mmCIF file of C-alpha atoms and ligand atoms in Angstrom:
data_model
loop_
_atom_site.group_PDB
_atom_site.id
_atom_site.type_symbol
_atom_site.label_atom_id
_atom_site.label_comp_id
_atom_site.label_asym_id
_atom_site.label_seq_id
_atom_site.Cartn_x
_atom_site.Cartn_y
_atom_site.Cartn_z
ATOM 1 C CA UNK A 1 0.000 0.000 0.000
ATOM 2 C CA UNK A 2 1.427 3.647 -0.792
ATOM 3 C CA UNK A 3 -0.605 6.484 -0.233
ATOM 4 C CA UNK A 4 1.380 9.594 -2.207
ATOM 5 C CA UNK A 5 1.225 12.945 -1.514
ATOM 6 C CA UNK A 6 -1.329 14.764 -3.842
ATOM 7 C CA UNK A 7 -0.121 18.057 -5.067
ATOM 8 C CA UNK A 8 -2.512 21.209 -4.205
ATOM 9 C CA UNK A 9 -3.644 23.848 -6.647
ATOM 10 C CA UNK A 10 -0.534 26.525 -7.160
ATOM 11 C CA UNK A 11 1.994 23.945 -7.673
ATOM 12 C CA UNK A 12 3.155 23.982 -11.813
ATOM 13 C CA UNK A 13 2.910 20.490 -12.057
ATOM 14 C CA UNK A 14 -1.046 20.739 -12.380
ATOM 15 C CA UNK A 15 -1.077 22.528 -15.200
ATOM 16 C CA UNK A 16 0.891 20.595 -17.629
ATOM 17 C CA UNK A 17 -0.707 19.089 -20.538
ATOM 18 C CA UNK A 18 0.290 15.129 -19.895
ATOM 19 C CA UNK A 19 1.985 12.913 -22.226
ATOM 20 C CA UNK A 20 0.031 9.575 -23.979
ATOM 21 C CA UNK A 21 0.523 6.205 -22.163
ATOM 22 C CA UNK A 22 2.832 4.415 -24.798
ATOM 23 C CA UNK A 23 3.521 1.016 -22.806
ATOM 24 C CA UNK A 24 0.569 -1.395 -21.264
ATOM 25 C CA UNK A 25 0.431 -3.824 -18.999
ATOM 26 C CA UNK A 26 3.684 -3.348 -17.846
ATOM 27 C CA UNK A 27 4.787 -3.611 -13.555
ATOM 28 C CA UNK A 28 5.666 0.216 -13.785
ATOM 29 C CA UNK A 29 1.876 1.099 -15.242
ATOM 30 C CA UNK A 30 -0.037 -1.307 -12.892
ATOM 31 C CA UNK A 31 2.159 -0.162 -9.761
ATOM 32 C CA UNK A 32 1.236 3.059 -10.463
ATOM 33 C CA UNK A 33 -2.300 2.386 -10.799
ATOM 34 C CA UNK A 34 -2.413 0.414 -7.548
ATOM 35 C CA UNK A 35 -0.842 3.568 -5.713
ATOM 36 C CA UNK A 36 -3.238 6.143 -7.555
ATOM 37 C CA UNK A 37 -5.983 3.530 -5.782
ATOM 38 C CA UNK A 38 -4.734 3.615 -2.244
ATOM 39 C CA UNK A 39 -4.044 7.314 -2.265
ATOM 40 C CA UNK A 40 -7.585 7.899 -3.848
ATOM 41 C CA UNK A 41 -9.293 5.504 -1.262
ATOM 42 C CA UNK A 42 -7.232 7.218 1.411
ATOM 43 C CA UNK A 43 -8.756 10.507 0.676
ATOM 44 C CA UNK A 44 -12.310 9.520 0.166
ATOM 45 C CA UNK A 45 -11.728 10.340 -3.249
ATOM 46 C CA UNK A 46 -14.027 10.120 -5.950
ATOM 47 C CA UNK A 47 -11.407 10.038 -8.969
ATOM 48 C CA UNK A 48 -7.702 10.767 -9.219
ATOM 49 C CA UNK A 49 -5.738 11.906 -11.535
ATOM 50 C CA UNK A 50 -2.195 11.038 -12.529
ATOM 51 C CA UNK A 51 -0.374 14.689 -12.796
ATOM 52 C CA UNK A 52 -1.932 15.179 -9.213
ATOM 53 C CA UNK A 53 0.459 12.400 -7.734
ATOM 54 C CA UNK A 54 3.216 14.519 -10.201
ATOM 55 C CA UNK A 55 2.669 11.955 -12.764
ATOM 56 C CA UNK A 56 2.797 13.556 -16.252
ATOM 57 C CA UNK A 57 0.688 10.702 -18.087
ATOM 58 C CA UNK A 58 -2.825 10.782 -19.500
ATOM 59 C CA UNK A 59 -4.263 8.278 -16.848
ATOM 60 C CA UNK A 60 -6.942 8.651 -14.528
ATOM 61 C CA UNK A 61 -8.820 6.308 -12.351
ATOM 62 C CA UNK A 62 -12.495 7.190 -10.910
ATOM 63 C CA UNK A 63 -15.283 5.014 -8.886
ATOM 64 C CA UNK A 64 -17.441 5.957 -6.176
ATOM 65 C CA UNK A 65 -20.048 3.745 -3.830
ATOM 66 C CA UNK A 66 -22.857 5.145 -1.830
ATOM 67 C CA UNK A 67 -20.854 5.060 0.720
ATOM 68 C CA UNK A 68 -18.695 7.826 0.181
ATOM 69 C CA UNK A 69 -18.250 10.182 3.006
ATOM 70 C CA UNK A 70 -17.224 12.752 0.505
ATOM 71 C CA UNK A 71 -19.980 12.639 -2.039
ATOM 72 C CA UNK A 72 -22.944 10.583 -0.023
ATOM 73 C CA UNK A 73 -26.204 11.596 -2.302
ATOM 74 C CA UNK A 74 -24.327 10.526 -5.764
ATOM 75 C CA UNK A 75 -25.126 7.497 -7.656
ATOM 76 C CA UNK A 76 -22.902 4.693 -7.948
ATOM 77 C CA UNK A 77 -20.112 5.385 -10.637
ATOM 78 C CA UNK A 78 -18.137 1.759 -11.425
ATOM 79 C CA UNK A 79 -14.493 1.623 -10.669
ATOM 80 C CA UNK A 80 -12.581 2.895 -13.655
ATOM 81 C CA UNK A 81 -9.043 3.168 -14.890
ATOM 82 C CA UNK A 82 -9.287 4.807 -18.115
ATOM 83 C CA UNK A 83 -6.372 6.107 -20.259
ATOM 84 C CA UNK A 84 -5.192 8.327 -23.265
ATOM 85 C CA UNK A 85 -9.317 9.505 -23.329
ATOM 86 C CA UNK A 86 -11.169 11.579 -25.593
ATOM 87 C CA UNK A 87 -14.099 13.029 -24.509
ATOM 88 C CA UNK A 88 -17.246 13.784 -26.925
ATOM 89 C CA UNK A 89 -20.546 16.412 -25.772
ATOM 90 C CA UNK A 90 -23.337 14.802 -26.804
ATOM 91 C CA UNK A 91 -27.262 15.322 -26.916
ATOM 92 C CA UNK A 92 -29.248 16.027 -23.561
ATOM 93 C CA UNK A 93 -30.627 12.473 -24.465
ATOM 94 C CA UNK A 94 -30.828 9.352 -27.379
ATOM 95 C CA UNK A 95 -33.658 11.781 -28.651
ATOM 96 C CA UNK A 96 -32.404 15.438 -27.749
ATOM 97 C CA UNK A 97 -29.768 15.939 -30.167
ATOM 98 C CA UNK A 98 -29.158 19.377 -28.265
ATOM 99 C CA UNK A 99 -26.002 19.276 -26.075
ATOM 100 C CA UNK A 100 -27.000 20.556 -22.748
ATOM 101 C CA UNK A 101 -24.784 21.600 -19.717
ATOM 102 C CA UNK A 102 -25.806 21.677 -15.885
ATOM 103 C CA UNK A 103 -24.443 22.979 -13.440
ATOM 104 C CA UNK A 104 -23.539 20.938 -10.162
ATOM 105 C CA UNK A 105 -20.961 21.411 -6.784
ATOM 106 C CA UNK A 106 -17.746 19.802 -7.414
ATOM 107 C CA UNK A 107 -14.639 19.932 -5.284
ATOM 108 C CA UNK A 108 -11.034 18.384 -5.883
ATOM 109 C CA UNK A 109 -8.461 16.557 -3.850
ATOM 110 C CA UNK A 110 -5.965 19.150 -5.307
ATOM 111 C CA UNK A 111 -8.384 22.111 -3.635
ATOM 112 C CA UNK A 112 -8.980 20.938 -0.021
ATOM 113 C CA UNK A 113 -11.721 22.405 1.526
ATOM 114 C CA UNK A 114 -13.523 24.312 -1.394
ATOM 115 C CA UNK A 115 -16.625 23.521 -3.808
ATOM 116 C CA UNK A 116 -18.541 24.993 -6.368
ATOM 117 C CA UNK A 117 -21.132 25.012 -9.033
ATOM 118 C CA UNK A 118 -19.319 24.106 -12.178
ATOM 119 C CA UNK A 119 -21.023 23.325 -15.748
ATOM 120 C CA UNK A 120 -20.516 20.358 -17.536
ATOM 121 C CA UNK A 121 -21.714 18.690 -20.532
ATOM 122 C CA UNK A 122 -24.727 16.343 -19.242
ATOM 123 C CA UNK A 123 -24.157 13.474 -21.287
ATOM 124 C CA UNK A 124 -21.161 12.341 -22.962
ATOM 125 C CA UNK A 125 -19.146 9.419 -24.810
ATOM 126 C CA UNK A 126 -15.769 8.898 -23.701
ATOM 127 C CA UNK A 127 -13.460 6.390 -24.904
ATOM 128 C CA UNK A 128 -10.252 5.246 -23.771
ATOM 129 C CA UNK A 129 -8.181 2.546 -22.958
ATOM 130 C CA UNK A 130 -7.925 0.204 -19.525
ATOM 131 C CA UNK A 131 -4.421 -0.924 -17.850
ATOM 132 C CA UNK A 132 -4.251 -3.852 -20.518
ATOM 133 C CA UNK A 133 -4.603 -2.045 -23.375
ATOM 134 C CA UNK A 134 -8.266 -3.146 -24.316
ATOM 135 C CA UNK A 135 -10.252 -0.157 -25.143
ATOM 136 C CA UNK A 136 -13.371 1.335 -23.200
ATOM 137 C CA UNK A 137 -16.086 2.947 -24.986
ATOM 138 C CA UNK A 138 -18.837 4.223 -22.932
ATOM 139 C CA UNK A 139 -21.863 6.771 -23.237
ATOM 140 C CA UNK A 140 -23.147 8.221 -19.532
ATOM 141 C CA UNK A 141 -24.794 11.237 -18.321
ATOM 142 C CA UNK A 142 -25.659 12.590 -14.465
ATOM 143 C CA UNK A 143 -22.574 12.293 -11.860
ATOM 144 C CA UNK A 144 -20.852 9.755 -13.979
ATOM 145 C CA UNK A 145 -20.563 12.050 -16.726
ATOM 146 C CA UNK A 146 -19.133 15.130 -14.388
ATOM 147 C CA UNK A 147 -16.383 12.925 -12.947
ATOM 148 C CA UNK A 148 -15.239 11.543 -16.071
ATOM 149 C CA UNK A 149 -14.490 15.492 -17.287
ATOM 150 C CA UNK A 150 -13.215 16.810 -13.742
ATOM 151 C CA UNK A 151 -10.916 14.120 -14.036
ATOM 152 C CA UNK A 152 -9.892 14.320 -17.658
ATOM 153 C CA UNK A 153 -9.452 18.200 -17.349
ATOM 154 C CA UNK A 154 -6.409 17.133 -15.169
ATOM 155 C CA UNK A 155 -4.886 16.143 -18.198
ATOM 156 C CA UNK A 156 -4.854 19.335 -19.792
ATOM 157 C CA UNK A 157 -3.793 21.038 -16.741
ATOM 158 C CA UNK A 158 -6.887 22.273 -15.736
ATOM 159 C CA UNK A 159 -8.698 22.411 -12.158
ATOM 160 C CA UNK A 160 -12.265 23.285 -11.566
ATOM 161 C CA UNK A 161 -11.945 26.610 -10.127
ATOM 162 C CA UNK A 162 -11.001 27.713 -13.941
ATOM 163 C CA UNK A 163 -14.262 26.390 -15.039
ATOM 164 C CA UNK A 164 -16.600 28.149 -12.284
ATOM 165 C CA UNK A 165 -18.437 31.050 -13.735
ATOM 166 C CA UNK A 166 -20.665 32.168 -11.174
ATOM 167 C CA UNK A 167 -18.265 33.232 -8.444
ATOM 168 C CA UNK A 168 -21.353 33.582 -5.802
ATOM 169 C CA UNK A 169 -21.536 29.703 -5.380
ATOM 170 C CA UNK A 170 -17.724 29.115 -4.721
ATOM 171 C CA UNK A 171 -16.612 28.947 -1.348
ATOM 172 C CA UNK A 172 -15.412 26.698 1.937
ATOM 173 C CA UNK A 173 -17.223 23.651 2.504
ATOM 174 C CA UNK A 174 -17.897 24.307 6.171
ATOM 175 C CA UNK A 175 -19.322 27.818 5.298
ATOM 176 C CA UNK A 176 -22.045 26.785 2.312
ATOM 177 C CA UNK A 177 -22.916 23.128 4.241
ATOM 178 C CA UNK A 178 -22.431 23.979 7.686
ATOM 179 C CA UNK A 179 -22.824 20.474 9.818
ATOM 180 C CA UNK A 180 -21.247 18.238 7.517
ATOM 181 C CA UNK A 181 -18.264 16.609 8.737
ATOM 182 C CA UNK A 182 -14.435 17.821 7.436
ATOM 183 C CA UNK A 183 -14.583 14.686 5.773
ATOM 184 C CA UNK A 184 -16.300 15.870 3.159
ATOM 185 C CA UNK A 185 -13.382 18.424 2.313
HETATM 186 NI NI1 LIG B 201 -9.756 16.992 -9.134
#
């Protein structure tokens, strides 16, 4: 077990644009997959990704259970590593061809103690690749959908606070959800 040291909002290393996984299946990739696990699971994490353990490679792991101190009223998001992703907007729904964004808090490992409202797209497809190499093609909307670009936006060196618009709805989680336990940060 290795729980590493996740790097908070200021420090350069965020804000790199990462490099493609070239190599799969190898020790190196699964040993760093198995620490980005413990050090996600540590935090009560709801995703993690690679550049926020300092490693510059498009790689991100997500998965949450009810059970989550940190996010206890989402739905169920499957355990997923998913690498080298693209991201596609797509309709509201299978009949809405419109692409729709909502608005929903978020916070970040990398931004202890903050959330906000942040837009996303509602639905999207993302693709990818898993640890092995075989490829992951999926279409989801709701939380699933918002952690899949929070995470991926690590990847192109961006945090959530650069996608809040409305600056009214950003603040310290003890502040906007007084009672909730520090936990949740
Ligand atoms: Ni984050």
């Amino acid at each position: 077990m290795a729980v590493c040291e996740i790097l908070k909002m200021g420090d350069p290393r965020l804000l790199r644009v990462a490099r493609p996984v070239t190599a799969f299946d190898s020790d190196e990739l699964h040993l760093l997959i198995s620490d980005m696990l413990d050090t996600m699971l540590a935090a009560n994490g709801a995703g993690l990704a690679a550049p926020q353990i300092g490693v510059d490679l498009q790689l991100v792991i997500f998965g949450s259970n009810a059970r989550n101190p940190r996010y206890p009223d989402a739905p169920p998001v499957p355990k997923t590593v998913l690498i080298n992703p693209v991201i596609t907007a797509l309709g509201s729904s299978e009949s809405d061809p419109n692409v729709l964004e909502v608005e929903d808090w978020e916070g970040c490992l990398s931004v202890p103690g903050l959330r906000a409202m942040v837009p996303r797209f509602s639905r999207i497809r993302y693709t990818g690749f898993d640890q092995y190499g075989d490829p992951l093609d999926r279409t989801v909307d709701g939380f699933h959908a918002r952690v899949v670009q929070h995470e991926c936006d690590h990847l192109i060196g961006k945090l959530y606070p650069m996608r809040v618009r409305d600056f009214t709805r950003f603040g310290f989680i003890d502040v906007l959800f007084p009672g909730l336990d520090a936990e949740r940060g």
